[in-house]
Structure formats: structure tokens, C-alpha cells
Amino acid sequence: PADSNSLAITDPVPADSSFVVGSVVFTDGSTSSGLTMSAANVSYSNDNGATWTYTPVAGGDGTDPNVTNIKFSPQGSMAGKTGTAPSFNIAFKVIIK
């Protein structure tokens, strides 16, 4: 089981790419996870995850090459597996340099 205070997922932005500002998407799985996520539950780092206070700024191409890592903190409670496991997906876009 996971609650809103225990689940945090971090993902580095791939090398040689730029994060597309505003591209984070959260979707619940076919078996509802019971979790939700808003823009307030997404944090950004520009120093490889040492701090999470960076605010992305879109350049002319809509990207911010300074974003090095993204942290997702879905809210709610996710029950453990009882039959079909609950699931969710988180995605974001980058542009390869």
C-alpha cells in the first residue's frame, strides 16, 4: 500500500535532451490506482536532484534544457494487489538535441 506521504518517483531527463515545459501527464491504469496528480505534485531540479525548487522556463522551442530531474508525488491512497494490481502511468516529453 502507498499513501500520499510515502510515494515519490524521480526520473532523470535523458542526456542530450531538453524537457518540454508543460508536458507531464498522469493517467490512471485500467484498474484504478486511487491516486491523482496535479502540477503542484511535480517538482523539478536543475542540479541532478540535489534540490527540487527549480521552476522550468520555456525557451523559444518550448523546452527548458536546465531541467535535469523530475519528481512526481501522486496524492491519495493506493491499495496493495487484491486480484488485478492497480496501476498508473506518468509521462513527459523531451526534445533530443
Coordinates of C-alpha atoms in Angstrom, one line a residue:
P1 CA 0.0 0.0 0.0
A2 CA 1.1 3.6 -0.7
D3 CA -0.3 6.8 0.7
S4 CA 0.3 10.4 -0.3
N5 CA 3.2 10.8 2.1
S6 CA 5.2 7.7 1.0
L7 CA 5.2 7.7 -2.8
A8 CA 7.7 9.8 -4.7
I9 CA 9.1 8.8 -8.1
T10 CA 12.1 10.5 -9.6
D11 CA 13.3 10.4 -13.2
P12 CA 16.3 12.0 -14.8
V13 CA 15.9 13.8 -18.0
P14 CA 17.9 11.9 -20.6
A15 CA 21.3 13.2 -21.5
D16 CA 21.4 15.3 -24.7
S17 CA 17.7 16.2 -24.5
S18 CA 15.6 19.2 -23.3
F19 CA 12.4 18.9 -21.1
V20 CA 9.3 20.1 -22.9
V21 CA 7.7 22.5 -20.4
G22 CA 4.1 21.6 -19.6
S23 CA 4.3 18.0 -21.0
V24 CA 3.9 16.0 -17.7
V25 CA 0.8 13.7 -18.0
F26 CA -0.7 11.4 -15.3
T27 CA -3.2 8.7 -16.3
D28 CA -4.8 6.1 -14.1
G29 CA -4.5 2.5 -15.2
S30 CA -7.2 0.1 -16.4
T31 CA -7.5 -0.9 -12.7
S32 CA -7.8 2.4 -10.9
S33 CA -4.8 3.3 -8.6
G34 CA -6.9 5.6 -6.4
L35 CA -4.1 8.2 -6.9
T36 CA -4.3 11.7 -8.5
M37 CA -1.6 14.2 -9.5
S38 CA -1.7 17.9 -10.3
A39 CA 1.0 20.3 -11.4
A40 CA 1.5 21.1 -7.7
N41 CA 2.7 17.5 -7.2
V42 CA 5.5 17.7 -9.7
S43 CA 8.9 19.1 -8.7
Y44 CA 11.9 20.0 -10.9
S45 CA 15.6 20.0 -10.3
N46 CA 18.4 21.8 -12.2
D47 CA 21.2 20.2 -10.2
N48 CA 20.7 16.5 -10.7
G49 CA 18.3 16.1 -7.8
A50 CA 20.2 17.9 -5.1
T51 CA 17.4 20.4 -4.7
W52 CA 13.8 20.4 -6.0
T53 CA 12.9 24.1 -6.2
Y54 CA 13.6 24.9 -9.8
T55 CA 10.8 26.4 -11.9
P56 CA 11.1 25.4 -15.6
V57 CA 11.0 28.3 -18.2
A58 CA 10.1 27.5 -21.8
G59 CA 12.5 28.8 -24.3
G60 CA 11.7 29.6 -28.0
D61 CA 11.2 25.9 -28.7
G62 CA 9.1 25.2 -25.6
T63 CA 11.8 23.4 -23.8
D64 CA 14.0 24.1 -20.7
P65 CA 17.4 22.4 -21.1
N66 CA 18.2 23.2 -17.5
V67 CA 15.8 20.6 -16.1
T68 CA 17.9 17.6 -15.0
N69 CA 15.4 15.6 -13.0
I70 CA 11.7 15.5 -12.3
K71 CA 10.0 14.2 -9.1
F72 CA 6.3 13.1 -9.1
S73 CA 4.4 12.8 -5.9
P74 CA 0.9 11.4 -6.6
Q75 CA -1.7 12.0 -3.9
G76 CA -4.3 9.7 -2.4
S77 CA -4.0 6.1 -1.2
M78 CA -3.1 3.1 -3.4
A79 CA -4.1 -0.3 -2.2
G80 CA -1.9 -3.3 -2.5
K81 CA -2.7 -6.0 -5.0
T82 CA -6.0 -7.8 -4.4
G83 CA -6.7 -9.5 -7.7
T84 CA -5.7 -7.3 -10.6
A85 CA -3.0 -4.9 -9.5
P86 CA -3.9 -1.2 -9.6
S87 CA -1.7 0.9 -11.9
F88 CA -1.0 4.4 -13.3
N89 CA 1.3 6.0 -15.9
I90 CA 3.4 9.1 -15.8
A91 CA 4.9 10.6 -18.9
F92 CA 6.8 13.7 -20.0
K93 CA 8.3 14.8 -23.3
V94 CA 11.8 15.8 -24.3
I95 CA 13.3 17.0 -27.5
I96 CA 16.6 15.3 -28.4
K97 CA 19.3 17.8 -29.0

